[in-house]
């Protein structure tokens, strides 16, 4: 019994010692800063299940909001067996984004890193990331959107929407996904042949499905299928590169890849990763936002009516039909869509695709009263800021008119605002943000001026494993 009693005394003392060591590690060498408060959760898995259950719901921040009530706007939890510091503090989120490459670096799962490639703007680090980001931003400057993209986008949208019959039932989410990959393949690779676009769309669908999968490279697993899709996409990109190398004077096409080969000095493998990164980023943002916008408008007839009125007034101002290039929408038409822009901003706020960012501290970081140790995950939860009732009135309500309120104009600056960051910020601000907004506005113009529709099946948003409408937004179309 004495030995048994001594054994438990030893166990208890050991536990107290471990707790003491853990507490001491939470103290900073600088002042009295400490690790943000929180809980460990279950062994190994921590709060991973609670986290992903929340993200799979229509309100992703619900788990985070509960922790904020207990611990404050910056708290800690355990994800995948590792400590993570989660923030719903707009100022700290901006601090993290602005210190990309200095105090923090991006962090992604292995499957995602393998698939998008090490030479892409998404996963590259340091000087390489800055170089690639600069190239991408240059390729998508406003003047290049006007000259290279405006009419091509309209042609692709018209071709897609003109294929539907009166009273046809469609899953709009699938249509938007195909339209987005069609747009990106056309604009990045200069490909417009329907069979080639369809083949690329299927490859890219397999590719995206594996980005957050378990990295098991065996037949039957999503990761294996996605890696095969990546190899096939790279083969197609390399054929375009080889053709351009053989016939540089032929012009080949108007895709970004040709300007990239002519204006920049990247090795061929880096060109392939660069294009894959832009395909992924452009497709995910554009396709999902298009579908979400129609979903929200369908639930809000007043907003639908105002959007239709705005777009039909633009149509009436045009002479004749949109059958010729001269009669397509101009850049000035695009800039005369104030309510459409409000609809886009509100869709990005309520149903933004980038609901959180994943970063890793590269040094011990002291912020106010907290210390974040080197190697710790840092998660700015953007969606929790966008849906914060202390920042926005009735935040979960789709209300595009809120962006007409002068008091919200400072928040609305999506390039710099800490309160509205649908495209991220700092050194990793999405270089295709303007292109995505242009595509969304032009899609809404042609969709609402071509069709009326009714929703046939109830639907809801989910954000895991990726943003989507669970039932695909089933609607019946009626031609105007």
Coordinates of C-alpha atoms in Angstrom, one line a residue:
X1 CA 0.0 0.0 0.0
X2 CA 2.9 2.3 0.8
X3 CA 4.5 1.7 -2.6
X4 CA 1.0 2.2 -4.2
X5 CA 0.6 5.5 -2.4
X6 CA 4.1 6.7 -3.3
X7 CA 3.3 5.8 -6.9
X8 CA 0.3 8.1 -7.0
X9 CA 2.3 10.9 -5.2
X10 CA 4.9 10.6 -8.0
X11 CA 2.2 10.8 -10.7
X12 CA 0.6 13.9 -9.2
X13 CA 4.0 15.6 -8.7
X14 CA 4.9 14.8 -12.3
X15 CA 1.6 16.3 -13.5
X16 CA 2.1 19.4 -11.5
X17 CA 5.6 19.7 -12.9
X18 CA 4.4 19.4 -16.5
X19 CA 1.7 22.0 -15.9
X20 CA 4.3 24.3 -14.4
X21 CA 6.6 23.8 -17.4
X22 CA 3.7 24.4 -19.7
X23 CA 2.8 27.6 -17.8
X24 CA 6.4 28.8 -17.9
X25 CA 6.5 28.2 -21.7
X26 CA 3.5 30.5 -22.0
X27 CA 5.5 33.3 -20.5
X28 CA 7.5 35.6 -22.8
X29 CA 11.1 36.6 -22.3
X30 CA 9.8 40.1 -22.9
X31 CA 7.8 41.4 -20.0
X32 CA 4.7 39.6 -18.8
X33 CA 3.3 38.6 -22.2
X34 CA 1.7 35.1 -22.2
X35 CA 0.3 32.6 -24.6
X36 CA -3.4 33.5 -25.6
X37 CA -5.9 31.7 -23.4
X38 CA -7.8 28.7 -24.6
X39 CA -8.3 25.0 -24.2
X40 CA -6.5 21.9 -25.4
X41 CA -9.6 19.8 -26.3
X42 CA -9.3 16.1 -26.9
X43 CA -5.9 14.4 -27.1
X44 CA -4.3 14.7 -30.5
X45 CA -7.5 15.7 -32.4
X46 CA -8.0 18.7 -30.1
X47 CA -10.9 20.8 -31.4
X48 CA -10.6 19.7 -35.0
X49 CA -14.1 18.0 -35.1
X50 CA -15.8 21.1 -33.5
X51 CA -13.9 23.3 -35.9
X52 CA -14.9 21.4 -39.1
X53 CA -18.4 20.8 -38.0
X54 CA -18.8 24.6 -37.7
X55 CA -17.2 25.2 -41.1
X56 CA -19.5 22.6 -42.7
X57 CA -22.5 24.6 -41.5
X58 CA -24.1 27.7 -43.0
X59 CA -22.4 29.8 -40.3
X60 CA -18.7 28.9 -40.1
X61 CA -17.8 31.2 -37.2
X62 CA -20.2 29.5 -34.7
X63 CA -17.4 27.5 -32.9
X64 CA -15.1 30.5 -32.9
X65 CA -17.8 32.8 -31.5
X66 CA -18.3 30.5 -28.5
X67 CA -14.5 30.5 -27.8
X68 CA -14.5 34.3 -28.1
X69 CA -17.1 34.6 -25.4
X70 CA -14.9 32.6 -23.0
X71 CA -11.4 33.7 -23.9
X72 CA -11.6 36.9 -25.9
X73 CA -11.0 37.9 -29.5
X74 CA -7.6 36.2 -29.7
X75 CA -7.6 32.7 -28.2
X76 CA -5.8 29.4 -28.6
X77 CA -7.1 25.9 -29.4
X78 CA -5.6 22.6 -30.6
X79 CA -6.0 21.7 -34.3
X80 CA -4.6 18.5 -35.7
X81 CA -2.6 18.0 -32.5
X82 CA -0.9 21.4 -32.7
X83 CA -1.5 24.7 -30.9
X84 CA -3.2 27.3 -33.0
X85 CA -3.8 31.0 -32.2
X86 CA -7.2 32.1 -33.6
X87 CA -8.1 35.7 -34.1
X88 CA -11.4 37.6 -34.8
X89 CA -9.6 40.8 -33.9
X90 CA -9.5 43.0 -37.1
X91 CA -6.4 44.9 -36.0
X92 CA -4.4 41.7 -35.2
X93 CA -5.6 40.0 -38.5
X94 CA -4.3 43.0 -40.4
X95 CA -1.0 42.8 -38.4
X96 CA -0.6 39.2 -39.5
X97 CA -1.3 39.9 -43.1
X98 CA 1.0 42.9 -43.2
X99 CA 3.8 40.9 -41.7
X100 CA 3.8 38.1 -44.3
X101 CA 7.4 37.0 -44.9
X102 CA 8.6 38.9 -41.9
X103 CA 7.0 37.4 -38.8
X104 CA 4.6 34.9 -40.4
X105 CA 4.5 32.6 -43.4
X106 CA 1.6 30.8 -45.2
X107 CA 0.9 27.3 -44.1
X108 CA -1.0 24.7 -46.1
X109 CA -1.7 20.9 -45.8
X110 CA 0.7 18.6 -47.7
X111 CA -2.0 17.6 -50.2
X112 CA -2.6 21.2 -51.2
X113 CA 1.2 22.0 -51.4
X114 CA 1.8 19.0 -53.6
X115 CA -1.0 19.8 -56.0
X116 CA -0.6 23.5 -56.5
X117 CA 3.2 23.1 -56.7
X118 CA 6.1 24.8 -55.1
X119 CA 6.6 27.4 -57.8
X120 CA 3.1 29.0 -57.6
X121 CA 2.2 32.3 -56.1
X122 CA 0.0 30.6 -53.4
X123 CA 2.6 28.4 -51.8
X124 CA 5.9 30.1 -52.6
X125 CA 7.7 31.8 -49.8
X126 CA 10.0 34.8 -49.4
X127 CA 11.6 36.5 -52.4
X128 CA 10.2 33.9 -54.8
X129 CA 6.6 34.6 -53.6
X130 CA 7.1 38.4 -53.9
X131 CA 8.4 38.0 -57.5
X132 CA 5.5 35.7 -58.6
X133 CA 3.0 37.9 -56.9
X134 CA 4.4 40.9 -58.7
X135 CA 4.2 39.1 -62.1
X136 CA 0.6 38.0 -61.4
X137 CA -0.4 41.6 -60.4
X138 CA 1.2 42.9 -63.5
X139 CA -0.7 40.5 -65.7
X140 CA -4.0 41.6 -64.3
X141 CA -3.7 45.3 -64.1
X142 CA -6.8 47.4 -64.8
X143 CA -5.6 48.5 -68.2
X144 CA -4.9 44.8 -69.2
X145 CA -8.4 43.8 -68.0
X146 CA -9.9 46.4 -70.4
X147 CA -7.7 45.4 -73.3
X148 CA -7.3 41.7 -72.9
X149 CA -10.2 40.4 -70.9
X150 CA -13.4 42.5 -71.2
X151 CA -14.7 41.2 -74.5
X152 CA -13.4 37.6 -74.1
X153 CA -15.3 37.3 -70.8
X154 CA -18.5 38.4 -72.5
X155 CA -18.1 36.0 -75.4
X156 CA -17.6 33.0 -73.0
X157 CA -20.6 34.0 -70.8
X158 CA -22.9 34.5 -73.8
X159 CA -21.9 31.1 -75.3
X160 CA -22.6 29.4 -72.0
X161 CA -25.9 31.0 -71.3
X162 CA -27.2 30.7 -74.8
X163 CA -27.1 26.9 -74.6
X164 CA -30.1 26.6 -72.2
X165 CA -33.6 26.0 -73.4
X166 CA -36.8 27.7 -72.1
X167 CA -38.0 26.0 -68.9
X168 CA -34.8 24.0 -68.6
X169 CA -33.9 22.8 -65.1
X170 CA -30.2 23.3 -64.2
X171 CA -27.9 23.1 -61.2
X172 CA -26.6 26.6 -61.3
X173 CA -23.5 25.8 -59.2
X174 CA -22.3 23.3 -61.8
X175 CA -23.0 25.8 -64.6
X176 CA -21.0 28.5 -62.7
X177 CA -18.1 26.1 -62.1
X178 CA -17.9 25.1 -65.8
X179 CA -18.2 28.8 -66.8
X180 CA -15.4 29.8 -64.4
X181 CA -13.0 27.2 -65.6
X182 CA -14.0 28.1 -69.2
X183 CA -13.2 31.7 -68.5
X184 CA -9.9 30.9 -66.8
X185 CA -8.8 28.4 -69.5
X186 CA -9.6 30.9 -72.1
X187 CA -7.9 33.9 -70.4
X188 CA -4.9 32.1 -69.1
X189 CA -4.2 29.5 -71.8
X190 CA -6.0 31.1 -74.8
X191 CA -8.0 27.9 -75.3
X192 CA -11.5 28.2 -76.6
X193 CA -12.2 24.9 -78.3
X194 CA -15.2 23.4 -76.5
X195 CA -13.9 19.8 -76.3
X196 CA -10.6 21.0 -74.9
X197 CA -12.3 23.2 -72.4
X198 CA -14.6 20.3 -71.3
X199 CA -11.5 18.0 -70.9
X200 CA -9.7 20.7 -68.9
X201 CA -12.8 21.3 -66.7
X202 CA -13.0 17.6 -65.8
X203 CA -9.3 17.4 -65.0
X204 CA -9.6 20.5 -62.9
X205 CA -12.6 19.2 -61.0
X206 CA -10.5 16.1 -60.1
X207 CA -7.6 18.4 -59.1
X208 CA -9.7 20.6 -56.8
X209 CA -11.4 17.6 -55.1
X210 CA -7.9 16.4 -53.9
X211 CA -6.6 19.6 -52.6
X212 CA -7.8 19.0 -49.0
X213 CA -7.7 15.2 -49.1
X214 CA -5.6 12.7 -47.2
X215 CA -2.3 12.5 -49.1
X216 CA -2.4 8.8 -50.0
X217 CA -1.1 8.3 -53.5
X218 CA -2.8 5.0 -54.3
X219 CA -5.7 4.3 -56.8
X220 CA -9.1 4.9 -55.3
X221 CA -8.0 7.9 -53.2
X222 CA -8.9 11.5 -54.2
X223 CA -5.2 12.6 -53.7
X224 CA -4.1 10.0 -56.3
X225 CA -6.7 11.1 -58.8
X226 CA -5.9 14.7 -58.3
X227 CA -2.1 14.1 -58.8
X228 CA -2.9 12.4 -62.0
X229 CA -5.0 15.3 -63.1
X230 CA -2.2 17.7 -62.2
X231 CA 0.2 15.7 -64.4
X232 CA -2.3 15.9 -67.3
X233 CA -2.8 19.6 -66.8
X234 CA 0.9 20.2 -66.8
X235 CA 1.3 18.1 -70.1
X236 CA -1.3 20.4 -71.7
X237 CA 0.4 23.5 -70.5
X238 CA 3.8 22.2 -71.7
X239 CA 2.4 21.6 -75.2
X240 CA 1.3 25.2 -75.3
X241 CA 4.8 26.3 -74.2
X242 CA 6.5 24.1 -76.8
X243 CA 4.2 25.4 -79.6
X244 CA 5.1 28.9 -78.6
X245 CA 8.8 28.2 -78.5
X246 CA 8.6 26.7 -82.1
X247 CA 6.5 29.4 -83.5
X248 CA 7.1 32.6 -81.4
X249 CA 6.2 34.9 -84.3
X250 CA 2.8 33.2 -84.8
X251 CA 1.2 35.0 -81.8
X252 CA -0.5 31.7 -80.9
X253 CA -3.2 33.4 -78.8
X254 CA -4.2 36.0 -76.3
X255 CA -3.8 34.0 -73.1
X256 CA -1.8 35.1 -70.1
X257 CA 0.6 32.3 -70.7
X258 CA 1.8 33.9 -74.0
X259 CA 2.5 37.2 -72.3
X260 CA 4.2 35.4 -69.5
X261 CA 6.5 33.6 -71.9
X262 CA 7.3 36.8 -73.8
X263 CA 7.6 39.3 -70.9
X264 CA 9.1 37.2 -68.0
X265 CA 12.0 34.8 -67.6
X266 CA 10.6 31.8 -65.7
X267 CA 11.6 28.2 -66.2
X268 CA 9.0 26.0 -67.9
X269 CA 8.1 24.1 -64.6
X270 CA 7.6 27.4 -62.8
X271 CA 5.3 28.6 -65.7
X272 CA 3.2 25.5 -65.3
X273 CA 2.9 25.9 -61.5
X274 CA 2.1 29.6 -62.0
X275 CA -0.8 28.9 -64.3
X276 CA -2.1 26.1 -62.1
X277 CA -2.2 28.5 -59.1
X278 CA -4.1 31.1 -61.1
X279 CA -6.5 28.5 -62.4
X280 CA -7.2 27.3 -58.9
X281 CA -7.6 30.7 -57.3
X282 CA -9.7 32.2 -60.1
X283 CA -12.0 29.2 -60.4
X284 CA -12.7 28.9 -56.7
X285 CA -13.4 32.5 -56.1
X286 CA -15.4 33.3 -59.2
X287 CA -17.5 30.2 -59.6
X288 CA -18.6 30.1 -55.9
X289 CA -19.3 33.8 -55.7
X290 CA -21.4 33.7 -58.9
X291 CA -23.6 30.9 -57.5
X292 CA -23.8 32.5 -54.0
X293 CA -24.9 35.8 -55.5
X294 CA -27.8 34.3 -57.4
X295 CA -28.7 32.3 -54.3
X296 CA -28.9 35.4 -52.1
X297 CA -30.7 37.4 -54.8
X298 CA -33.3 34.6 -55.1
X299 CA -33.9 34.9 -51.3
X300 CA -34.2 38.7 -51.5
X301 CA -36.7 39.7 -54.3
X302 CA -36.3 43.4 -53.5
X303 CA -32.5 43.2 -54.3
X304 CA -33.3 41.1 -57.3
X305 CA -35.6 43.7 -58.7
X306 CA -33.2 46.6 -58.2
X307 CA -30.3 44.6 -59.8
X308 CA -32.6 43.7 -62.8
X309 CA -33.6 47.3 -63.2
X310 CA -30.0 48.5 -63.2
X311 CA -28.8 45.9 -65.7
X312 CA -31.8 46.4 -68.0
X313 CA -31.2 50.2 -68.1
X314 CA -27.7 49.4 -69.3
X315 CA -29.2 47.1 -72.0
X316 CA -31.6 49.8 -73.1
X317 CA -28.8 52.3 -73.4
X318 CA -27.1 50.1 -76.0
X319 CA -28.0 50.2 -79.6
X320 CA -29.3 47.0 -81.1
X321 CA -28.3 43.6 -79.6
X322 CA -25.1 42.2 -78.2
X323 CA -24.3 40.1 -81.3
X324 CA -21.3 42.1 -82.4
X325 CA -18.1 43.2 -80.6
X326 CA -19.0 46.8 -81.0
X327 CA -22.3 46.4 -79.1
X328 CA -20.8 44.5 -76.1
X329 CA -20.6 46.2 -72.7
X330 CA -17.9 48.7 -72.5
X331 CA -15.7 49.5 -69.5
X332 CA -17.8 52.5 -68.8
X333 CA -20.9 50.2 -68.7
X334 CA -19.1 48.1 -66.1
X335 CA -18.3 51.1 -64.0
X336 CA -22.0 52.2 -64.1
X337 CA -23.2 49.3 -62.0
X338 CA -23.2 50.7 -58.5
X339 CA -25.9 48.4 -57.1
X340 CA -24.4 45.3 -58.8
X341 CA -21.1 46.1 -57.0
X342 CA -23.0 46.3 -53.7
X343 CA -24.4 42.9 -54.4
X344 CA -20.9 41.5 -55.1
X345 CA -19.5 43.0 -51.9
X346 CA -22.4 41.7 -49.8
X347 CA -22.1 38.3 -51.3
X348 CA -18.3 38.3 -50.5
X349 CA -19.1 39.4 -46.9
X350 CA -21.8 36.9 -46.1
X351 CA -20.6 34.1 -48.3
X352 CA -16.9 34.8 -48.8
X353 CA -14.8 31.9 -50.0
X354 CA -11.7 32.7 -48.0
X355 CA -13.3 32.3 -44.5
X356 CA -9.9 32.0 -42.7
X357 CA -6.2 32.2 -43.4
X358 CA -3.6 29.8 -42.2
X359 CA -0.2 31.2 -41.2
X360 CA 2.8 30.0 -39.1
X361 CA 4.9 32.2 -36.8
X362 CA 8.5 32.3 -38.1
X363 CA 9.7 33.9 -34.9
X364 CA 8.5 34.4 -31.3
X365 CA 5.9 37.2 -31.9
X366 CA 4.8 39.6 -29.1
X367 CA 1.5 41.3 -29.7
X368 CA 0.0 43.5 -26.9
X369 CA -0.2 41.1 -23.9
X370 CA 0.4 37.9 -25.8
X371 CA 3.3 36.0 -27.1
X372 CA 3.0 33.6 -30.0
X373 CA 5.9 31.1 -30.1
X374 CA 7.8 30.3 -33.3
X375 CA 6.2 27.4 -35.2
X376 CA 2.7 28.1 -33.9
X377 CA -0.3 28.2 -36.3
X378 CA -2.0 31.6 -36.5
X379 CA -5.5 31.7 -38.0
X380 CA -7.1 35.1 -38.8
X381 CA -10.8 34.1 -39.1
X382 CA -12.0 36.6 -41.7
X383 CA -15.6 35.3 -41.7
X384 CA -16.0 36.0 -38.0
X385 CA -15.1 39.6 -38.6
X386 CA -17.4 39.9 -41.6
X387 CA -20.3 38.5 -39.6
X388 CA -19.6 40.4 -36.3
X389 CA -22.7 42.1 -35.0
X390 CA -20.4 44.8 -33.4
X391 CA -19.2 45.7 -36.8
X392 CA -22.2 45.2 -39.0
X393 CA -25.9 45.6 -38.3
X394 CA -27.8 42.3 -38.6
X395 CA -24.6 40.7 -40.0
X396 CA -26.1 37.4 -41.2
X397 CA -28.7 39.2 -43.3
X398 CA -28.0 39.7 -47.0
X399 CA -28.4 43.5 -47.3
X400 CA -26.5 45.0 -50.3
X401 CA -27.9 48.5 -49.4
X402 CA -25.6 48.6 -46.3
X403 CA -22.8 49.4 -48.7
X404 CA -24.6 52.6 -49.8
X405 CA -24.4 53.9 -46.3
X406 CA -21.6 56.6 -46.1
X407 CA -20.7 55.2 -42.6
X408 CA -19.7 51.9 -44.2
X409 CA -17.5 53.4 -47.0
X410 CA -14.3 53.1 -45.0
X411 CA -15.1 49.5 -44.1
X412 CA -15.8 48.8 -47.8
X413 CA -12.2 49.4 -49.0
X414 CA -11.5 45.7 -49.6
X415 CA -7.9 46.4 -50.5
X416 CA -7.0 47.9 -47.1
X417 CA -9.9 47.6 -44.6
X418 CA -9.4 45.4 -41.6
X419 CA -13.2 44.9 -41.4
X420 CA -13.7 43.6 -44.9
X421 CA -11.0 41.4 -46.4
X422 CA -12.5 38.9 -48.9
X423 CA -9.3 38.9 -50.9
X424 CA -6.9 38.7 -48.0
X425 CA -4.3 41.4 -47.6
X426 CA -0.6 42.3 -47.3
X427 CA 1.9 40.5 -49.5
X428 CA -0.6 37.8 -50.4
X429 CA -3.5 40.0 -51.4
X430 CA -5.3 38.2 -54.3
X431 CA -3.7 39.6 -57.5
X432 CA -6.9 38.6 -59.5
X433 CA -9.4 40.4 -57.3
X434 CA -10.3 43.0 -60.0
X435 CA -10.6 40.2 -62.6
X436 CA -12.9 38.2 -60.3
X437 CA -15.2 41.2 -59.7
X438 CA -15.3 42.0 -63.4
X439 CA -16.3 38.4 -64.2
X440 CA -19.0 38.3 -61.5
X441 CA -20.6 41.6 -62.6
X442 CA -20.7 40.6 -66.3
X443 CA -22.2 37.2 -65.4
X444 CA -24.9 38.9 -63.3
X445 CA -25.6 41.3 -66.2
X446 CA -26.1 38.6 -68.8
X447 CA -27.9 36.2 -66.5
X448 CA -30.6 38.5 -65.2
X449 CA -31.2 40.2 -68.6
X450 CA -31.5 36.8 -70.3
X451 CA -33.5 34.7 -67.8
X452 CA -36.0 34.7 -65.0
X453 CA -35.9 31.6 -62.7
X454 CA -37.5 29.9 -59.8
X455 CA -35.7 27.7 -57.2
X456 CA -37.0 24.1 -57.1
X457 CA -35.2 22.8 -54.1
X458 CA -34.2 24.2 -50.7
X459 CA -30.5 24.8 -50.3
X460 CA -27.9 26.0 -47.8
X461 CA -24.3 27.0 -47.8
X462 CA -21.4 24.8 -46.5
X463 CA -17.7 25.6 -46.4
X464 CA -16.2 22.2 -46.0
X465 CA -14.3 20.6 -47.7
X466 CA -14.8 23.7 -49.9
X467 CA -17.4 26.5 -50.2
X468 CA -20.5 25.3 -51.9
X469 CA -24.3 25.1 -52.0
X470 CA -25.2 21.7 -50.7
X471 CA -27.9 20.9 -53.3
X472 CA -26.2 22.8 -56.1
X473 CA -29.0 25.5 -56.4
X474 CA -31.5 23.7 -58.6
X475 CA -33.5 26.3 -60.6
X476 CA -35.8 26.3 -63.6
X477 CA -35.0 29.0 -66.3
X478 CA -37.5 31.1 -68.2
X479 CA -36.2 33.2 -71.1
X480 CA -37.0 36.9 -71.0

